[in-house]
Structures are given as C-alpha cells and as structure tokens.
XYZ file of C-alpha atoms in Angstrom:
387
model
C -103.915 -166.207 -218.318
C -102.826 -163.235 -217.358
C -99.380 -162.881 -214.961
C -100.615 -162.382 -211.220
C -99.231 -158.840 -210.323
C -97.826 -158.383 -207.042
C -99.661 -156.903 -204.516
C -99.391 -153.322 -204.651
C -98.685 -151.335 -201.306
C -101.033 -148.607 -200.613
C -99.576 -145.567 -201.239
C -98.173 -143.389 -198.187
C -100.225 -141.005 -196.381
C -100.399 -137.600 -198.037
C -97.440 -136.195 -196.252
C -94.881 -138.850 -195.598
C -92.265 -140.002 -197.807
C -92.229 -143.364 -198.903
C -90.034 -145.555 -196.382
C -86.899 -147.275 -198.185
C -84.972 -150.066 -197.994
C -84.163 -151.410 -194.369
C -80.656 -150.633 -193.017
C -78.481 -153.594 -192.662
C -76.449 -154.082 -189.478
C -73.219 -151.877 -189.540
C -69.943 -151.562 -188.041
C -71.304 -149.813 -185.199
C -74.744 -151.369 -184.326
C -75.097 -150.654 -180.061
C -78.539 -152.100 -179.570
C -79.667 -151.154 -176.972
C -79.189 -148.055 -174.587
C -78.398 -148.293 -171.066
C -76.980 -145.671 -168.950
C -73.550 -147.461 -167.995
C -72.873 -148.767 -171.518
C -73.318 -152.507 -172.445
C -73.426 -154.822 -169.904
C -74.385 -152.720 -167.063
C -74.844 -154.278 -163.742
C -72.564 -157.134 -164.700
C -68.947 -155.807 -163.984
C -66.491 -153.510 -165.913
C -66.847 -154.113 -169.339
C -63.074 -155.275 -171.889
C -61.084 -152.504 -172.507
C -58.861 -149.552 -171.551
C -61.651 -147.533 -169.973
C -62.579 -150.489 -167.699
C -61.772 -150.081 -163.632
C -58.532 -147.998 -163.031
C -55.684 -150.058 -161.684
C -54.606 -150.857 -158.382
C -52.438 -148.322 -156.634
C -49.310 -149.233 -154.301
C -49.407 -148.049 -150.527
C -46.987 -145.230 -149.649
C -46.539 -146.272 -146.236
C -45.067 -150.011 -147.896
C -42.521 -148.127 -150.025
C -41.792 -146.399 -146.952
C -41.043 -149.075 -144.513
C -39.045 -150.921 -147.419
C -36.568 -147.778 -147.827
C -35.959 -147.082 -144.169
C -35.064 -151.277 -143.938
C -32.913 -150.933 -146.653
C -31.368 -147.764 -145.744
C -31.452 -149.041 -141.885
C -31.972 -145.350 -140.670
C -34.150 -145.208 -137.944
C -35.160 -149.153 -138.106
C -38.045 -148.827 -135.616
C -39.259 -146.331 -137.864
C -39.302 -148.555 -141.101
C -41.108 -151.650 -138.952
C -43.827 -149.025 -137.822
C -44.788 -148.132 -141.812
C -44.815 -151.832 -142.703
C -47.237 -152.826 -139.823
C -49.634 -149.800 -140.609
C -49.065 -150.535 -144.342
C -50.371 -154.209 -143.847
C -54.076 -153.345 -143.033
C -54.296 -150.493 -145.150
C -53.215 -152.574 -148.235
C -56.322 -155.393 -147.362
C -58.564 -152.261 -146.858
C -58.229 -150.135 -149.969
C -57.574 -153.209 -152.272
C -53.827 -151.435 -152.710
C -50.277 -153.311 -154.060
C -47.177 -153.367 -152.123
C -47.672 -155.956 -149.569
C -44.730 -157.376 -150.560
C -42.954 -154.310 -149.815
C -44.180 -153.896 -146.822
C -43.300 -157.443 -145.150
C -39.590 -156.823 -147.141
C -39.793 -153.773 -144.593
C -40.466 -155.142 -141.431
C -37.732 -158.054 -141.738
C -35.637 -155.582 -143.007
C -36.239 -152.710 -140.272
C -36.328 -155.652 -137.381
C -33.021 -157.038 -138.254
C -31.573 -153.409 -137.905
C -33.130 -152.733 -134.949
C -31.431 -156.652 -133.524
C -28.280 -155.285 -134.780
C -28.027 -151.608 -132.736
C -29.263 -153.820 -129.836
C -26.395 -155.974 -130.255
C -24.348 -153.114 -130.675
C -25.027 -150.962 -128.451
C -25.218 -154.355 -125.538
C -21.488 -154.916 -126.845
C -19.906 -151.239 -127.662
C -19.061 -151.591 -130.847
C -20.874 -148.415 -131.668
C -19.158 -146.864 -129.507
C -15.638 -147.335 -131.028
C -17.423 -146.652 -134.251
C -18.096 -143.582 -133.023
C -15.104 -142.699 -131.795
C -13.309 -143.393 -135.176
C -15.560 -141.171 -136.747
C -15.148 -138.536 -134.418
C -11.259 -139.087 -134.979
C -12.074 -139.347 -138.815
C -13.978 -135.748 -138.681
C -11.221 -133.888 -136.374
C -8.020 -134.732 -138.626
C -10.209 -133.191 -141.436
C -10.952 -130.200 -140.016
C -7.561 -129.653 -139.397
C -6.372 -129.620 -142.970
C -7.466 -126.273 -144.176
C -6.886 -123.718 -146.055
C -4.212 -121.637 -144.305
C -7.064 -118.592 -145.111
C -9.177 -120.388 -142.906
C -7.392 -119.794 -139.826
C -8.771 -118.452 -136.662
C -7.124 -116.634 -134.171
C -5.478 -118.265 -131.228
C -5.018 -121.622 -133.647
C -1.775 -123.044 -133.840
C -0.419 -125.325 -136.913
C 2.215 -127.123 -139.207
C 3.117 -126.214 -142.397
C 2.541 -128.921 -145.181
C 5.430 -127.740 -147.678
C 7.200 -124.042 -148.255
C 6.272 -121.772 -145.938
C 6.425 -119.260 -148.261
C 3.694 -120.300 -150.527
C 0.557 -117.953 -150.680
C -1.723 -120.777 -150.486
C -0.005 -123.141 -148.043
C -1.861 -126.177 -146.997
C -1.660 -126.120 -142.894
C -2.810 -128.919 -140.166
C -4.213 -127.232 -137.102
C -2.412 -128.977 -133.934
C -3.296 -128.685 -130.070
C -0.537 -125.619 -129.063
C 0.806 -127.541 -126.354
C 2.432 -129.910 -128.767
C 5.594 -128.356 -130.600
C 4.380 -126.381 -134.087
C 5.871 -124.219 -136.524
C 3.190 -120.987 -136.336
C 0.506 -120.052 -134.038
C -1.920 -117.092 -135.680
C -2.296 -113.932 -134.231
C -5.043 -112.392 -135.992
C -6.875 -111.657 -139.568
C -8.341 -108.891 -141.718
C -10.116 -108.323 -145.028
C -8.445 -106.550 -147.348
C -10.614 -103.599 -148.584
C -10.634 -100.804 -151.301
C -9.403 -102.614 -154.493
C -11.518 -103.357 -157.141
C -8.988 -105.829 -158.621
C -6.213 -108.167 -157.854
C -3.552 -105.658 -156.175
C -0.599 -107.799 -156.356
C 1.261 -109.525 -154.060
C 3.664 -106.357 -153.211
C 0.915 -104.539 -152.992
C -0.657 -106.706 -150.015
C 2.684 -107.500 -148.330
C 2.953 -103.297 -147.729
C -0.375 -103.031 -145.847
C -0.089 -106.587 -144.334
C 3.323 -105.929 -142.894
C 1.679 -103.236 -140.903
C -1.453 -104.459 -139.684
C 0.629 -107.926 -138.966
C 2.947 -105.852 -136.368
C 0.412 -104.050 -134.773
C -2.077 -107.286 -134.639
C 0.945 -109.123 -133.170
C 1.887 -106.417 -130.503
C -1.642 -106.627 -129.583
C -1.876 -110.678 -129.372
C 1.498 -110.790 -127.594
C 2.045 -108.567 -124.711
C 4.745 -109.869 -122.764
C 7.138 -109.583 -125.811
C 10.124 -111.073 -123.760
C 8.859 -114.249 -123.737
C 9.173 -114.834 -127.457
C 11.964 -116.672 -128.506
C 14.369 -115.105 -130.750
C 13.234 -117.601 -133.778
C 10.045 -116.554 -133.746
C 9.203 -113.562 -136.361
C 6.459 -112.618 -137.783
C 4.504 -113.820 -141.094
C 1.645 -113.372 -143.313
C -0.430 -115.922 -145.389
C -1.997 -113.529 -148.478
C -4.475 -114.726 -151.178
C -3.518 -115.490 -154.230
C -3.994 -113.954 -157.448
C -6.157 -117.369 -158.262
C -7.610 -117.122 -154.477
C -8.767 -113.396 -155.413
C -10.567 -114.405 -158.388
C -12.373 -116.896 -155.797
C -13.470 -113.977 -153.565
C -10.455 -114.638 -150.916
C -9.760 -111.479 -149.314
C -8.527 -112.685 -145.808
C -4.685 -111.623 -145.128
C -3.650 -114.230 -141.676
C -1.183 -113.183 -139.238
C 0.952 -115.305 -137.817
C 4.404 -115.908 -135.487
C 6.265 -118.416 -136.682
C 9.849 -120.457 -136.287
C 12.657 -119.585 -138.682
C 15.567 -122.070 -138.366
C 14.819 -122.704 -135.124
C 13.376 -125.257 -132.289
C 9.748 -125.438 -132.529
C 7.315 -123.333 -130.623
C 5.738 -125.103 -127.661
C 2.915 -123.586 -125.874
C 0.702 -120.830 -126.591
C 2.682 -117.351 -127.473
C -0.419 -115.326 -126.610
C -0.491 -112.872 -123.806
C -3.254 -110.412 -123.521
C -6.335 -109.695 -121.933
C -7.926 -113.190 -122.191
C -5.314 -115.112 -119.969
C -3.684 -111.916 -118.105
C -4.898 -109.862 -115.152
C -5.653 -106.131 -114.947
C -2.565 -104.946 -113.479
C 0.187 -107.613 -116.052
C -2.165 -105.556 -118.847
C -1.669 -102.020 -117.455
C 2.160 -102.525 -116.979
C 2.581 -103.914 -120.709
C 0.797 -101.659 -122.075
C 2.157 -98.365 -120.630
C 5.550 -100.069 -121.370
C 5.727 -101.405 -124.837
C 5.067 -98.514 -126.532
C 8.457 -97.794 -126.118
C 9.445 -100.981 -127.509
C 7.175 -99.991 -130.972
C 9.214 -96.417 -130.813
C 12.546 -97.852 -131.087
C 11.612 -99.805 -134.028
C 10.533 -97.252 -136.013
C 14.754 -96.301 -136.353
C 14.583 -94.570 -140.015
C 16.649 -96.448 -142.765
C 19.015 -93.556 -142.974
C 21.140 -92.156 -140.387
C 21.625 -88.553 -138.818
C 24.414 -88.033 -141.487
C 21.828 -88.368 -144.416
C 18.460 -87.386 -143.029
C 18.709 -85.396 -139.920
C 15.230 -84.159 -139.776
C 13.664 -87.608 -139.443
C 15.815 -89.029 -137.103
C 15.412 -86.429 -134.506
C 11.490 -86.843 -134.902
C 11.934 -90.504 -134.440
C 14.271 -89.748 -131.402
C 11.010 -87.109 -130.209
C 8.894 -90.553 -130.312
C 10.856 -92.502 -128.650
C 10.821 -89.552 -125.284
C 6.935 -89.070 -126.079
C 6.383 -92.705 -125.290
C 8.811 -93.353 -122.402
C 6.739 -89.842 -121.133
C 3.659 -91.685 -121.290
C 4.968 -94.878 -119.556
C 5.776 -92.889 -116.867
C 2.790 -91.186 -116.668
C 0.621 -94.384 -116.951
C 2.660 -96.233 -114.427
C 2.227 -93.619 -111.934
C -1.265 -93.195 -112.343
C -1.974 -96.566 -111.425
C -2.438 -97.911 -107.407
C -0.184 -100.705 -107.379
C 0.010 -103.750 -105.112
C 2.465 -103.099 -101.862
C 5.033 -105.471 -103.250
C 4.386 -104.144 -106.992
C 4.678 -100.538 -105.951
C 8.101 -100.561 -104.973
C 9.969 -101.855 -107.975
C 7.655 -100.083 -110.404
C 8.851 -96.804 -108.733
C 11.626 -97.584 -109.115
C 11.531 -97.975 -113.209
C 9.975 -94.929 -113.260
C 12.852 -93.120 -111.998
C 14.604 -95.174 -114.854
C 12.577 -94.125 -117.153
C 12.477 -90.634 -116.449
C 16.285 -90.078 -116.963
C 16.375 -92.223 -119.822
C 13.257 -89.264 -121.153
C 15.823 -86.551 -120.529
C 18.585 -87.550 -122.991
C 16.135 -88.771 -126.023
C 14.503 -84.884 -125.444
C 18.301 -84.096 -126.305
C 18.885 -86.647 -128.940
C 15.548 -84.981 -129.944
C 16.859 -81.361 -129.939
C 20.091 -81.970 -131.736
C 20.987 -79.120 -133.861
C 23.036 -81.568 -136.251
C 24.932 -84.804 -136.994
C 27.327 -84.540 -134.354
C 24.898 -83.539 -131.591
C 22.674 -86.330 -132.220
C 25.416 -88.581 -132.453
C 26.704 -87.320 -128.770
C 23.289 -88.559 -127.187
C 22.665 -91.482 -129.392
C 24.481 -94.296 -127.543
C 24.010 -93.196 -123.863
C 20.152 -92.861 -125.080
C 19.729 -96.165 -126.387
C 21.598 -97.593 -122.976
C 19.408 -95.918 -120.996
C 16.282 -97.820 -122.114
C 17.336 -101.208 -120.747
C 16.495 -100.627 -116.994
C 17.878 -102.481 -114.247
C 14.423 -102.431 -112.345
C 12.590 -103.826 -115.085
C 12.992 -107.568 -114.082
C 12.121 -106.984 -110.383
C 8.641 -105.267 -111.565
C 7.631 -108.274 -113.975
C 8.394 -110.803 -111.423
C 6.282 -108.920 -108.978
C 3.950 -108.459 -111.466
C 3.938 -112.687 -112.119
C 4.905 -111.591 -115.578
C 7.956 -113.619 -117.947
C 11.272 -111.434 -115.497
C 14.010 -112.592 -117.513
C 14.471 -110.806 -121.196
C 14.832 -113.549 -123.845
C 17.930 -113.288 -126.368
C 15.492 -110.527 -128.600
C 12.969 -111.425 -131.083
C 12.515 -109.787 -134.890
C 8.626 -109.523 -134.814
C-alpha cells in the first residue's frame, strides 16, 4: 500500500507569491484600531498620558497668605469665599487652603476690631512713630539740612562725625548754616585742600544765615563737616556748615536771622551794615611795618563799605521812630569814612599808624543800639563772636 500523500495545495495564482507561515502574536500586538486608543469610550486609559492632574486655585493660595501674613484680613477672607465655589466648579485643589484662609483672615479682622474698640493700635502707632523719628535723627553729619540743629556723638573734629538732629529750642552743640558740593577735582583733594575753600564759603554762608551777628554768643564759631577720603571714594562731595559751641554753655534757640523770620526793613539795615563788619576782618596777617601796600587797601575797604552803608541807609524811607536814630548813625558813620580814607592814603608806616586807632574807635557808634531797638532787632552788642 502505498503512503497516502498529503493533500497538495493548489498552487498560487500566476502572480502572487506563495503566502508563508502565520505571524505569531508579538510584543506589540494592538488589535484593533480605534481613534482614542484602546478602550475608548470607557475612561482614561493606565498610564502617564492619562487625564492631566488637578490644578490648585490661585485665589486659595491667596486668601491663605494674606491670613497668614494678616495684611489686609478682609482681603484674605474675600479670596477664600470666591475660592470655595470655584474649587467645586473647575474640579481644582486647595480647598483646604482656602478655609485655612478665611479662619485665618477672620481672626485678624476680630483682632483690629478689638484693637482699634480698645486703642491699642493707637499706642502702637505712636511707638512706631517715636521708633522712626529717633532714627532719622542719627545721620550722617553729610546729611544735614539747613536750619537743623544737633549733638555731636564723639570728637567734634572727626570728618565723619555721627550727629542726632534735636528740636533747636532744646540746648545743642551746632545748628547748620548751609551746604555745597565741592566741584572741579577729579580726585580726592585732601583734607587741606577742602578746609581752604570751605573756610570761605563757610563765612560767607554764615554771614548770610545769621544777620543780626550781635546776637551770637561769643562761644559760638564757626565749623565745617568735610568728606572723608573713604566718604570721597563713596561719591560724598557735600562740605556742611555749621556754628557751633567751643567750651562754652550750649546754644539754645535758633541762631538764624535772615529773610525767612525777619522783616524788610531788620534786612535792609543788616545788610547795608555788616559789610563793614566782613571789612574789618579781612585785617592782613602782617602789619603796616612789613606790608604797607596791603594794609592801606584793606584800610580803602573798610571806607568803601562804611560809604555804602551810608548810602544804603539813606536811600531807604524809614519808619518815623526808625528815621531818627538811623540818621543819626549815619552821621557816625560818615566821620568814621573820613579817617579810614586817611588810614587809606597813608604815605607810610607812621602815617597809617597815626589814623589806625582813632579809625578803628570810630566804628563802634553810639547810635547803633538806639536804631536796632527801633528796628525790633537784638540792641545790646554781645561780648564778640569769632565766626
């Protein structure tokens, strides 16, 4: 018998290859296709790519960081009340936060009830109102303004002295007359360098600031705070003017006397008058026997100011019980003129020295207090002052 043969397949039509073996299920069999992946219509599927997660409400973060911050606690209950619905709405996080937020923000907002029903905010406030004035008036002695009067907190002398501002009623050891910039160097001067120009814009600031010279007191001179060669490096360039006490009482009450607290006609009287006053000082170092020449042109500005007193003081319509005594310095004045134009005119030594004394007497005039009094002005001369 012969062996049955298999049935043979019929051979493929002309054309196609012959098919081959089935594939077997692999690693990455889908079945399948839908649109949406496997298991469509039945909720996101496993995985990392599934929904995206919930988010928190901003509004809930919010109301928890004003309660715990307790700024503006109506503010913080507002967020967590809007929060609340919004959170059930978009399916968000942070309800948690939000109700943390509204017990927070309503206790603060019983508290400043209860404060402000009992005043205890009130002395609060005023403690930190107390707090914030004492530092503002430690400063920097550079940041001075003018008019401000202060203490000294260690040596006067230092270039970067710490001072406390004080009220100028109450007694204090400088009151500051004015500041400037210093301009024109391109690097740290030195400190003899800045004492030169500051000693001359100092006097002229201070004759400015203080009119009615005789009511300085005699301890009072004048004094400059400079930067420092550190300061510089900073930027500092602020020079501050300043009268204070050396070895003396205390100053009490405002030095200043000029046109912010004196009327037209105390201005106009001071100022035709202390010219004279600026003359004097500008005495040369050397006297008539060494440098004759400059002491006879500092003798021609002394009788070119008291000239221009006189001529200001006449020019002016005085008050009827002003005119009298002013008129009466002017004659003073006058005379006093005539013998600096001959201290001015002195051939040599010895002439100059003939006209020196009676000169300088003649510039204290008898008249003088009279005219301030009637002027409302300080009528008795104190003992002198160095400024």
């Amino acid at each position: 018998m012969e062996p049955i043969q298999p049935p043979q397949d019929s051979p493929p039509p002309q054309g196609r290859p012959a098919p081959g073996p089935a594939a077997g299920p692999g690693p990455y069999h889908p079945g399948p296709y839908t649109p949406y992946g496997p298991g469509a219509g039945l909720g996101p599927g496993p995985g990392p790519y599934g929904a995206p997660p919930r988010t928190v409400n901003g509004l809930a973060i919010a109301s928890l960081v004003s309660g715990i911050v307790c700024c503006l606690p109506p503010l913080g209950l507002v967020f967590g009340l809007i929060a609340l619905p919004q959170i059930k709405k978009k399916n968000q996080t942070g309800t948690g936060f939000a109700i943390t937020g509204i017990v927070l923000s309503s206790i603060c907002c019983l508290l400043m009830i209860l404060g402000l029903v009992s005043g205890a905010f009130g002395e609060a406030w005023k403690g930190f109102e107390k707090g914030m004035d004492e530092a503002s008036r430690s400063q920097s002695a550079f940041a001075l303004r003018t008019g401000q009067c202060y203490n000294v907190d260690g040596k006067l002398e230092a270039p970067t002295s710490d001072v406390k501002v004080v009220d100028c009623a109450v007694a204090h050891e400088g009151e500051v007359t004015g500041t400037f910039l210093l301009t024109g160097f391109t690097a740290w001067p030195g400190e003899k360098a800045i004492d030169r120009i500051a000693e001359d814009r100092c006097e002229k600031i201070g004759d400015a600031y203080a009119l009615d010279t005789w009511a300085i007191p005699d301890a009072v001179w004048m004094y400059h705070h400079r930067p420092s060669d550190r300061s510089w490096r900073a930027g500092d360039r602020t020079v501050a003017c300043s009268f204070v006490v050396d070895g003396g009482d205390p100053i009490k009450g405002s030095l200043r006397s000029d046109g912010s607290n004196l009327d037209a006609g105390q201005v106009a009287f001071l100022r035709a008058v202390n010219p004279i006053d600026v003359a004097l000082r500008a005495e040369p170092e050397e006297d008539a026997d060494a440098d004759l020449a400059s002491n006879t042109a500092w003798a021609r500005q002394v009788h070119t100011a008291l000239t221009g007193a006189s001529t200001a003081l006449k020019g002016r319509q005085w008050p009827a019980k002003v005119s009298a005594p002013v008129a009466a310095m002017v004659m003073e004045i006058d005379a006093a003129a005539e013998e600096w134009d001959e201290l001015a005119r002195a051939a040599d030594a010895d002439a100059f020295w003939e006209h020196y004394d009676r000169a300088y007497d003649m510039t204290t005039w008898k008249s003088e207090p009279a005219a301030r009094r009637s002027l409302g002005l300080t009528a008795e001369p104190g003992p002198g002052t160095s400024v």
